[in-house]
Amino acid sequence: MVREAPRKTPEQLLQQCQAEEAAATKGHLKIFLGYASGVGKSFRMLDEARRRKERGQDVVVGGVQSKMQPEEAALLQKLEVVPLKPVNAGSAVDVETLLRRHPAVCFIDGLAYDNPSGARNPTRWQDADELLRAGIKVIASINIQYVAELSQQVEAITGKHVTQTVPVAFIKS
């Protein structure tokens, strides 16, 4: 005898449809993960931006680190950049401009940065999450010691303590 699955209530069907719709409209996250600063994450990320632009994709750089190698600066000159927004004594990703511009792909370097007080979100990864929820694909870079659930293990090995972290749940999203 074959048992039929219980029928879903209208509320359950609505929740399922809303979840499927949210998943279909959410952008995708790609991470360039490194074990330390200077291993080439930023260069590889910007080179991917260049290649995507050459293939006709709508790409924007939404956040870069202030210090960069000459090769990275040369790549950056070939790309559209939305400058960081000045906020109090620092700067943050200009989420408002990026949401209005709504590129297909936004590149963000240094995902683990904390934003200055007064910024739209407390952290850069939350800026990226907001872009993802708006349907923008985000490609970002981060070092392994900044992954929250791994930071203590990395500190035990390297002796380097970090306070700015990104939850692994966000990285897996």
Short mmCIF file of N, CA and C in Angstrom, two decimals:
data_model
loop_
_atom_site.label_atom_id
_atom_site.label_comp_id
_atom_site.label_asym_id
_atom_site.label_seq_id
_atom_site.Cartn_x
_atom_site.Cartn_y
_atom_site.Cartn_z
N MET A 1 0.83 -1.16 0.00
CA MET A 1 0.00 0.00 0.00
C MET A 1 0.90 1.25 0.00
N VAL A 2 0.59 2.19 -0.85
CA VAL A 2 1.35 3.43 -0.96
C VAL A 2 0.68 4.50 -0.13
N ARG A 3 1.46 5.13 0.74
CA ARG A 3 0.92 6.21 1.55
C ARG A 3 1.18 7.53 0.87
N GLU A 4 0.19 8.35 0.85
CA GLU A 4 0.34 9.68 0.28
C GLU A 4 0.88 10.62 1.34
N ALA A 5 1.72 11.52 0.90
CA ALA A 5 2.23 12.53 1.82
C ALA A 5 1.09 13.44 2.24
N PRO A 6 1.11 13.91 3.48
CA PRO A 6 0.03 14.79 3.91
C PRO A 6 0.01 16.07 3.07
N ARG A 7 -1.18 16.53 2.79
CA ARG A 7 -1.33 17.75 1.99
C ARG A 7 -0.87 18.95 2.79
N LYS A 8 -0.25 19.87 2.10
CA LYS A 8 0.20 21.09 2.75
C LYS A 8 -0.95 22.07 2.89
N THR A 9 -0.90 22.82 3.97
CA THR A 9 -1.91 23.85 4.18
C THR A 9 -1.60 25.03 3.26
N PRO A 10 -2.58 25.89 3.02
CA PRO A 10 -2.30 27.08 2.20
C PRO A 10 -1.16 27.93 2.77
N GLU A 11 -1.07 28.02 4.10
CA GLU A 11 0.00 28.79 4.73
C GLU A 11 1.37 28.16 4.45
N GLN A 12 1.44 26.83 4.49
CA GLN A 12 2.69 26.14 4.21
C GLN A 12 3.09 26.33 2.74
N LEU A 13 2.12 26.26 1.85
CA LEU A 13 2.40 26.48 0.43
C LEU A 13 2.89 27.91 0.18
N LEU A 14 2.28 28.88 0.85
CA LEU A 14 2.71 30.27 0.72
C LEU A 14 4.13 30.44 1.22
N GLN A 15 4.45 29.85 2.37
CA GLN A 15 5.81 29.94 2.91
C GLN A 15 6.81 29.30 1.96
N GLN A 16 6.45 28.16 1.36
CA GLN A 16 7.33 27.48 0.42
C GLN A 16 7.57 28.36 -0.80
N CYS A 17 6.51 28.96 -1.33
CA CYS A 17 6.65 29.85 -2.50
C CYS A 17 7.51 31.06 -2.18
N GLN A 18 7.32 31.64 -1.00
CA GLN A 18 8.11 32.80 -0.61
C GLN A 18 9.58 32.43 -0.45
N ALA A 19 9.85 31.27 0.12
CA ALA A 19 11.24 30.82 0.28
C ALA A 19 11.89 30.57 -1.07
N GLU A 20 11.15 29.94 -1.99
CA GLU A 20 11.69 29.69 -3.33
C GLU A 20 11.93 30.99 -4.08
N GLU A 21 11.02 31.94 -3.93
CA GLU A 21 11.18 33.24 -4.59
C GLU A 21 12.39 33.99 -4.03
N ALA A 22 12.56 33.96 -2.72
CA ALA A 22 13.70 34.63 -2.10
C ALA A 22 15.01 34.00 -2.57
N ALA A 23 15.04 32.67 -2.65
CA ALA A 23 16.25 31.99 -3.11
C ALA A 23 16.55 32.31 -4.56
N ALA A 24 15.52 32.45 -5.38
CA ALA A 24 15.72 32.73 -6.80
C ALA A 24 16.20 34.15 -7.05
N THR A 25 15.84 35.09 -6.18
CA THR A 25 16.23 36.48 -6.40
C THR A 25 17.50 36.87 -5.66
N LYS A 26 17.97 36.06 -4.75
CA LYS A 26 19.18 36.39 -3.99
C LYS A 26 20.41 36.19 -4.87
N GLY A 27 21.35 37.11 -4.75
CA GLY A 27 22.60 36.99 -5.48
C GLY A 27 23.45 35.85 -4.92
N HIS A 28 24.50 35.52 -5.64
CA HIS A 28 25.40 34.45 -5.21
C HIS A 28 26.69 35.07 -4.69
N LEU A 29 27.33 34.39 -3.76
CA LEU A 29 28.56 34.85 -3.14
C LEU A 29 29.71 33.95 -3.57
N LYS A 30 30.79 34.57 -4.01
CA LYS A 30 32.02 33.85 -4.31
C LYS A 30 33.12 34.50 -3.49
N ILE A 31 33.94 33.66 -2.86
CA ILE A 31 34.99 34.15 -1.97
C ILE A 31 36.36 33.76 -2.51
N PHE A 32 37.28 34.72 -2.53
CA PHE A 32 38.70 34.44 -2.75
C PHE A 32 39.30 34.35 -1.35
N LEU A 33 39.67 33.14 -0.94
CA LEU A 33 40.13 32.86 0.42
C LEU A 33 41.65 32.69 0.41
N GLY A 34 42.31 33.38 1.33
CA GLY A 34 43.76 33.26 1.43
C GLY A 34 44.18 32.90 2.83
N TYR A 35 45.42 32.45 2.96
CA TYR A 35 45.92 32.09 4.28
C TYR A 35 46.64 33.25 4.95
N ALA A 36 46.97 34.31 4.18
CA ALA A 36 47.67 35.47 4.75
C ALA A 36 47.55 36.64 3.78
N SER A 37 47.89 37.82 4.27
CA SER A 37 47.93 39.00 3.40
C SER A 37 49.06 38.83 2.39
N GLY A 38 48.84 39.35 1.20
CA GLY A 38 49.89 39.34 0.18
C GLY A 38 49.99 38.08 -0.65
N VAL A 39 49.02 37.17 -0.54
CA VAL A 39 49.11 35.93 -1.32
C VAL A 39 48.47 36.03 -2.69
N GLY A 40 47.86 37.19 -3.01
CA GLY A 40 47.33 37.39 -4.35
C GLY A 40 45.82 37.37 -4.48
N LYS A 41 45.09 37.38 -3.38
CA LYS A 41 43.63 37.36 -3.44
C LYS A 41 43.08 38.56 -4.20
N SER A 42 43.53 39.74 -3.82
CA SER A 42 43.01 40.97 -4.43
C SER A 42 43.31 41.01 -5.92
N PHE A 43 44.53 40.63 -6.29
CA PHE A 43 44.89 40.62 -7.71
C PHE A 43 44.00 39.65 -8.48
N ARG A 44 43.84 38.44 -7.96
CA ARG A 44 43.00 37.43 -8.65
C ARG A 44 41.56 37.90 -8.75
N MET A 45 41.06 38.53 -7.69
CA MET A 45 39.69 39.01 -7.69
C MET A 45 39.51 40.11 -8.74
N LEU A 46 40.42 41.08 -8.77
CA LEU A 46 40.32 42.17 -9.75
C LEU A 46 40.54 41.66 -11.17
N ASP A 47 41.39 40.65 -11.33
CA ASP A 47 41.59 40.06 -12.65
C ASP A 47 40.32 39.35 -13.11
N GLU A 48 39.61 38.72 -12.19
CA GLU A 48 38.33 38.12 -12.56
C GLU A 48 37.33 39.20 -12.97
N ALA A 49 37.35 40.33 -12.27
CA ALA A 49 36.47 41.44 -12.64
C ALA A 49 36.78 41.90 -14.06
N ARG A 50 38.07 42.02 -14.37
CA ARG A 50 38.48 42.43 -15.72
C ARG A 50 37.99 41.44 -16.77
N ARG A 51 38.18 40.14 -16.50
CA ARG A 51 37.76 39.11 -17.46
C ARG A 51 36.25 39.13 -17.66
N ARG A 52 35.50 39.28 -16.58
CA ARG A 52 34.04 39.33 -16.69
C ARG A 52 33.60 40.55 -17.49
N LYS A 53 34.26 41.68 -17.26
CA LYS A 53 33.93 42.89 -18.01
C LYS A 53 34.21 42.68 -19.50
N GLU A 54 35.34 42.06 -19.82
CA GLU A 54 35.68 41.78 -21.22
C GLU A 54 34.67 40.86 -21.88
N ARG A 55 34.02 40.00 -21.09
CA ARG A 55 32.98 39.10 -21.62
C ARG A 55 31.62 39.77 -21.68
N GLY A 56 31.57 41.05 -21.27
CA GLY A 56 30.32 41.79 -21.38
C GLY A 56 29.47 41.82 -20.14
N GLN A 57 29.95 41.29 -19.04
CA GLN A 57 29.17 41.34 -17.81
C GLN A 57 29.23 42.74 -17.20
N ASP A 58 28.17 43.09 -16.51
CA ASP A 58 28.07 44.38 -15.82
C ASP A 58 28.72 44.24 -14.45
N VAL A 59 29.97 44.72 -14.32
CA VAL A 59 30.71 44.57 -13.07
C VAL A 59 31.08 45.93 -12.50
N VAL A 60 31.11 45.99 -11.17
CA VAL A 60 31.48 47.20 -10.45
C VAL A 60 32.34 46.78 -9.26
N VAL A 61 33.37 47.55 -8.99
CA VAL A 61 34.16 47.35 -7.78
C VAL A 61 33.57 48.25 -6.71
N GLY A 62 33.11 47.65 -5.62
CA GLY A 62 32.43 48.41 -4.59
C GLY A 62 33.25 48.64 -3.35
N GLY A 63 34.40 48.02 -3.26
CA GLY A 63 35.25 48.22 -2.09
C GLY A 63 36.62 47.65 -2.33
N VAL A 64 37.63 48.50 -2.17
CA VAL A 64 39.02 48.03 -2.30
C VAL A 64 39.82 48.54 -1.11
N GLN A 65 40.91 47.86 -0.85
CA GLN A 65 41.78 48.28 0.24
C GLN A 65 42.60 49.48 -0.20
N SER A 66 42.96 50.33 0.75
CA SER A 66 43.66 51.57 0.40
C SER A 66 45.07 51.32 -0.12
N LYS A 67 45.74 50.31 0.41
CA LYS A 67 47.09 49.99 -0.07
C LYS A 67 46.98 48.84 -1.06
N MET A 68 47.55 49.07 -2.25
CA MET A 68 47.52 48.00 -3.24
C MET A 68 48.80 47.99 -4.06
N GLN A 69 49.06 46.84 -4.64
CA GLN A 69 50.22 46.66 -5.50
C GLN A 69 49.99 47.38 -6.82
N PRO A 70 51.07 47.76 -7.53
CA PRO A 70 50.92 48.43 -8.83
C PRO A 70 50.10 47.62 -9.84
N GLU A 71 50.25 46.29 -9.81
CA GLU A 71 49.49 45.44 -10.74
C GLU A 71 47.99 45.53 -10.45
N GLU A 72 47.64 45.60 -9.18
CA GLU A 72 46.23 45.73 -8.80
C GLU A 72 45.68 47.08 -9.21
N ALA A 73 46.48 48.13 -9.01
CA ALA A 73 46.05 49.48 -9.40
C ALA A 73 45.83 49.56 -10.91
N ALA A 74 46.67 48.87 -11.68
CA ALA A 74 46.52 48.86 -13.14
C ALA A 74 45.22 48.17 -13.54
N LEU A 75 44.88 47.08 -12.88
CA LEU A 75 43.61 46.40 -13.16
C LEU A 75 42.43 47.28 -12.78
N LEU A 76 42.55 47.95 -11.66
CA LEU A 76 41.46 48.79 -11.15
C LEU A 76 41.14 49.94 -12.11
N GLN A 77 42.15 50.44 -12.81
CA GLN A 77 41.93 51.55 -13.75
C GLN A 77 41.05 51.14 -14.92
N LYS A 78 40.95 49.85 -15.19
CA LYS A 78 40.15 49.35 -16.31
C LYS A 78 38.71 49.04 -15.91
N LEU A 79 38.38 49.27 -14.64
CA LEU A 79 37.08 48.87 -14.11
C LEU A 79 36.30 50.05 -13.57
N GLU A 80 34.98 49.91 -13.56
CA GLU A 80 34.14 50.91 -12.91
C GLU A 80 34.23 50.71 -11.40
N VAL A 81 34.50 51.80 -10.70
CA VAL A 81 34.64 51.74 -9.24
C VAL A 81 33.64 52.70 -8.60
N VAL A 82 32.88 52.19 -7.65
CA VAL A 82 32.05 53.05 -6.82
C VAL A 82 32.90 53.34 -5.59
N PRO A 83 33.34 54.58 -5.42
CA PRO A 83 34.25 54.89 -4.31
C PRO A 83 33.60 54.62 -2.95
N LEU A 84 34.46 54.33 -1.98
CA LEU A 84 33.96 54.17 -0.62
C LEU A 84 33.36 55.50 -0.17
N LYS A 85 32.36 55.40 0.66
CA LYS A 85 31.64 56.58 1.14
C LYS A 85 32.29 57.07 2.44
N PRO A 86 32.67 58.35 2.50
CA PRO A 86 33.22 58.86 3.76
C PRO A 86 32.17 58.83 4.87
N VAL A 87 32.54 58.26 6.00
CA VAL A 87 31.64 58.18 7.15
C VAL A 87 32.46 58.51 8.39
N ASN A 88 32.09 59.59 9.06
CA ASN A 88 32.82 60.02 10.26
C ASN A 88 34.32 60.02 10.00
N ALA A 89 35.09 59.27 10.76
CA ALA A 89 36.55 59.27 10.61
C ALA A 89 37.05 58.18 9.67
N GLY A 90 36.16 57.53 8.94
CA GLY A 90 36.58 56.44 8.07
C GLY A 90 35.79 56.42 6.79
N SER A 91 35.67 55.24 6.21
CA SER A 91 34.89 55.07 4.98
C SER A 91 34.27 53.68 4.97
N ALA A 92 33.21 53.55 4.18
CA ALA A 92 32.47 52.29 4.09
C ALA A 92 31.98 52.11 2.67
N VAL A 93 31.63 50.88 2.33
CA VAL A 93 31.05 50.58 1.03
C VAL A 93 29.80 51.45 0.85
N ASP A 94 29.66 52.06 -0.31
CA ASP A 94 28.51 52.92 -0.59
C ASP A 94 27.35 52.05 -1.06
N VAL A 95 26.69 51.43 -0.10
CA VAL A 95 25.61 50.48 -0.39
C VAL A 95 24.48 51.15 -1.16
N GLU A 96 24.12 52.37 -0.78
CA GLU A 96 23.02 53.08 -1.45
C GLU A 96 23.30 53.22 -2.94
N THR A 97 24.50 53.69 -3.28
CA THR A 97 24.86 53.87 -4.69
C THR A 97 24.86 52.54 -5.42
N LEU A 98 25.40 51.50 -4.79
CA LEU A 98 25.45 50.18 -5.43
C LEU A 98 24.05 49.61 -5.64
N LEU A 99 23.15 49.82 -4.69
CA LEU A 99 21.78 49.34 -4.87
C LEU A 99 21.08 50.08 -6.00
N ARG A 100 21.32 51.39 -6.10
CA ARG A 100 20.74 52.16 -7.22
C ARG A 100 21.34 51.72 -8.55
N ARG A 101 22.65 51.55 -8.59
CA ARG A 101 23.36 51.15 -9.81
C ARG A 101 23.00 49.72 -10.19
N HIS A 102 22.82 48.86 -9.21
CA HIS A 102 22.43 47.44 -9.35
C HIS A 102 23.21 46.71 -10.45
N PRO A 103 24.53 46.57 -10.28
CA PRO A 103 25.31 45.81 -11.26
C PRO A 103 24.99 44.32 -11.15
N ALA A 104 25.38 43.57 -12.16
CA ALA A 104 25.21 42.11 -12.08
C ALA A 104 26.16 41.54 -11.03
N VAL A 105 27.39 42.10 -10.96
CA VAL A 105 28.41 41.59 -10.05
C VAL A 105 29.10 42.77 -9.36
N CYS A 106 29.26 42.65 -8.05
CA CYS A 106 29.99 43.66 -7.27
C CYS A 106 31.18 42.98 -6.60
N PHE A 107 32.35 43.58 -6.75
CA PHE A 107 33.58 43.05 -6.16
C PHE A 107 33.92 43.85 -4.91
N ILE A 108 34.15 43.13 -3.79
CA ILE A 108 34.45 43.78 -2.52
C ILE A 108 35.70 43.12 -1.93
N ASP A 109 36.74 43.92 -1.76
CA ASP A 109 38.00 43.45 -1.18
C ASP A 109 37.96 43.66 0.33
N GLY A 110 38.50 42.73 1.08
CA GLY A 110 38.56 42.89 2.53
C GLY A 110 37.20 42.76 3.20
N LEU A 111 36.58 41.63 3.05
CA LEU A 111 35.22 41.40 3.54
C LEU A 111 35.07 41.54 5.06
N ALA A 112 36.15 41.36 5.80
CA ALA A 112 36.06 41.34 7.27
C ALA A 112 36.16 42.71 7.93
N TYR A 113 36.30 43.77 7.17
CA TYR A 113 36.43 45.09 7.78
C TYR A 113 35.21 45.48 8.60
N ASP A 114 35.47 46.15 9.72
CA ASP A 114 34.40 46.81 10.46
C ASP A 114 34.19 48.18 9.84
N ASN A 115 32.95 48.59 9.72
CA ASN A 115 32.65 49.93 9.22
C ASN A 115 32.72 50.93 10.37
N PRO A 116 33.00 52.19 10.06
CA PRO A 116 33.00 53.20 11.12
C PRO A 116 31.59 53.43 11.67
N SER A 117 31.51 53.95 12.88
CA SER A 117 30.19 54.24 13.44
C SER A 117 29.50 55.26 12.55
N GLY A 118 28.20 55.07 12.39
CA GLY A 118 27.42 55.93 11.51
C GLY A 118 27.23 55.37 10.12
N ALA A 119 27.92 54.27 9.81
CA ALA A 119 27.75 53.63 8.50
C ALA A 119 26.42 52.90 8.48
N ARG A 120 25.98 52.55 7.30
CA ARG A 120 24.70 51.87 7.11
C ARG A 120 24.66 50.54 7.87
N ASN A 121 25.76 49.79 7.82
CA ASN A 121 25.87 48.50 8.51
C ASN A 121 27.13 48.51 9.37
N PRO A 122 27.16 47.73 10.45
CA PRO A 122 28.36 47.70 11.29
C PRO A 122 29.60 47.11 10.62
N THR A 123 29.39 46.17 9.67
CA THR A 123 30.53 45.49 9.05
C THR A 123 30.38 45.43 7.53
N ARG A 124 31.52 45.23 6.87
CA ARG A 124 31.51 45.15 5.41
C ARG A 124 30.80 43.90 4.93
N TRP A 125 30.91 42.79 5.66
CA TRP A 125 30.21 41.58 5.22
C TRP A 125 28.69 41.79 5.26
N GLN A 126 28.21 42.63 6.17
CA GLN A 126 26.78 42.93 6.19
C GLN A 126 26.38 43.81 5.01
N ASP A 127 27.30 44.68 4.56
CA ASP A 127 27.07 45.43 3.32
C ASP A 127 26.90 44.45 2.16
N ALA A 128 27.81 43.48 2.10
CA ALA A 128 27.75 42.47 1.04
C ALA A 128 26.45 41.68 1.11
N ASP A 129 26.03 41.33 2.32
CA ASP A 129 24.78 40.58 2.49
C ASP A 129 23.59 41.38 1.97
N GLU A 130 23.59 42.67 2.20
CA GLU A 130 22.50 43.51 1.71
C GLU A 130 22.46 43.52 0.18
N LEU A 131 23.63 43.56 -0.44
CA LEU A 131 23.70 43.51 -1.90
C LEU A 131 23.20 42.15 -2.41
N LEU A 132 23.60 41.09 -1.74
CA LEU A 132 23.15 39.74 -2.13
C LEU A 132 21.63 39.64 -2.05
N ARG A 133 21.04 40.16 -0.97
CA ARG A 133 19.59 40.09 -0.81
C ARG A 133 18.87 40.91 -1.88
N ALA A 134 19.57 41.87 -2.48
CA ALA A 134 18.98 42.67 -3.56
C ALA A 134 19.19 42.01 -4.92
N GLY A 135 19.80 40.82 -4.94
CA GLY A 135 19.97 40.10 -6.20
C GLY A 135 21.28 40.38 -6.91
N ILE A 136 22.22 41.03 -6.25
CA ILE A 136 23.52 41.34 -6.85
C ILE A 136 24.51 40.26 -6.45
N LYS A 137 25.21 39.69 -7.43
CA LYS A 137 26.26 38.71 -7.13
C LYS A 137 27.43 39.46 -6.51
N VAL A 138 28.00 38.90 -5.45
CA VAL A 138 29.13 39.51 -4.77
C VAL A 138 30.32 38.57 -4.84
N ILE A 139 31.45 39.12 -5.25
CA ILE A 139 32.71 38.38 -5.24
C ILE A 139 33.64 39.15 -4.31
N ALA A 140 34.16 38.46 -3.30
CA ALA A 140 34.91 39.15 -2.25
C ALA A 140 36.16 38.37 -1.86
N SER A 141 37.01 39.03 -1.08
CA SER A 141 38.22 38.38 -0.59
C SER A 141 38.25 38.42 0.94
N ILE A 142 38.89 37.40 1.50
CA ILE A 142 39.04 37.32 2.96
C ILE A 142 40.19 36.36 3.27
N ASN A 143 40.88 36.62 4.36
CA ASN A 143 41.89 35.69 4.86
C ASN A 143 41.24 34.73 5.86
N ILE A 144 41.78 33.54 5.94
CA ILE A 144 41.19 32.48 6.76
C ILE A 144 41.07 32.87 8.24
N GLN A 145 42.01 33.68 8.76
CA GLN A 145 41.94 34.03 10.18
C GLN A 145 40.75 34.91 10.51
N TYR A 146 40.11 35.49 9.49
CA TYR A 146 38.95 36.35 9.72
C TYR A 146 37.63 35.60 9.66
N VAL A 147 37.66 34.31 9.43
CA VAL A 147 36.45 33.49 9.50
C VAL A 147 36.21 33.20 10.98
N ALA A 148 35.08 33.66 11.50
CA ALA A 148 34.83 33.66 12.94
C ALA A 148 35.09 32.30 13.59
N GLU A 149 34.57 31.26 13.01
CA GLU A 149 34.68 29.94 13.63
C GLU A 149 36.07 29.34 13.52
N LEU A 150 36.96 29.96 12.75
CA LEU A 150 38.33 29.45 12.60
C LEU A 150 39.37 30.36 13.23
N SER A 151 38.97 31.53 13.66
CA SER A 151 39.95 32.53 14.11
C SER A 151 40.77 32.05 15.31
N GLN A 152 40.17 31.34 16.25
CA GLN A 152 40.93 30.86 17.41
C GLN A 152 41.93 29.78 17.02
N GLN A 153 41.54 28.91 16.09
CA GLN A 153 42.47 27.87 15.63
C GLN A 153 43.66 28.51 14.91
N VAL A 154 43.38 29.49 14.07
CA VAL A 154 44.45 30.17 13.35
C VAL A 154 45.33 30.93 14.34
N GLU A 155 44.73 31.56 15.33
CA GLU A 155 45.50 32.28 16.35
C GLU A 155 46.43 31.33 17.11
N ALA A 156 45.95 30.12 17.41
CA ALA A 156 46.78 29.14 18.12
C ALA A 156 48.01 28.76 17.30
N ILE A 157 47.88 28.78 15.99
CA ILE A 157 48.99 28.41 15.11
C ILE A 157 49.91 29.60 14.84
N THR A 158 49.30 30.76 14.55
CA THR A 158 50.09 31.92 14.11
C THR A 158 50.41 32.91 15.22
N GLY A 159 49.63 32.87 16.30
CA GLY A 159 49.80 33.86 17.35
C GLY A 159 49.18 35.20 17.04
N LYS A 160 48.49 35.31 15.90
CA LYS A 160 47.88 36.57 15.49
C LYS A 160 46.41 36.59 15.90
N HIS A 161 46.05 37.57 16.74
CA HIS A 161 44.67 37.72 17.20
C HIS A 161 43.94 38.71 16.30
N VAL A 162 42.72 38.38 15.90
CA VAL A 162 41.92 39.30 15.09
C VAL A 162 40.60 39.55 15.80
N THR A 163 40.08 40.75 15.60
CA THR A 163 38.79 41.09 16.20
C THR A 163 37.70 41.21 15.14
N GLN A 164 38.10 41.48 13.91
CA GLN A 164 37.13 41.61 12.82
C GLN A 164 36.94 40.24 12.18
N THR A 165 35.72 39.71 12.25
CA THR A 165 35.47 38.38 11.70
C THR A 165 34.18 38.35 10.89
N VAL A 166 34.07 37.30 10.08
CA VAL A 166 32.89 37.05 9.26
C VAL A 166 32.36 35.67 9.65
N PRO A 167 31.08 35.55 9.97
CA PRO A 167 30.54 34.23 10.35
C PRO A 167 30.56 33.25 9.17
N VAL A 168 30.89 32.02 9.46
CA VAL A 168 30.94 31.00 8.41
C VAL A 168 29.56 30.81 7.79
N ALA A 169 28.49 31.04 8.55
CA ALA A 169 27.13 30.90 7.99
C ALA A 169 26.93 31.86 6.83
N PHE A 170 27.49 33.08 6.92
CA PHE A 170 27.39 34.02 5.80
C PHE A 170 28.20 33.52 4.61
N ILE A 171 29.39 33.02 4.86
CA ILE A 171 30.25 32.54 3.77
C ILE A 171 29.59 31.37 3.05
N LYS A 172 28.90 30.52 3.78
CA LYS A 172 28.23 29.36 3.17
C LYS A 172 26.91 29.72 2.50
N SER A 173 26.42 30.95 2.72
CA SER A 173 25.10 31.32 2.17
C SER A 173 25.11 31.45 0.67
#
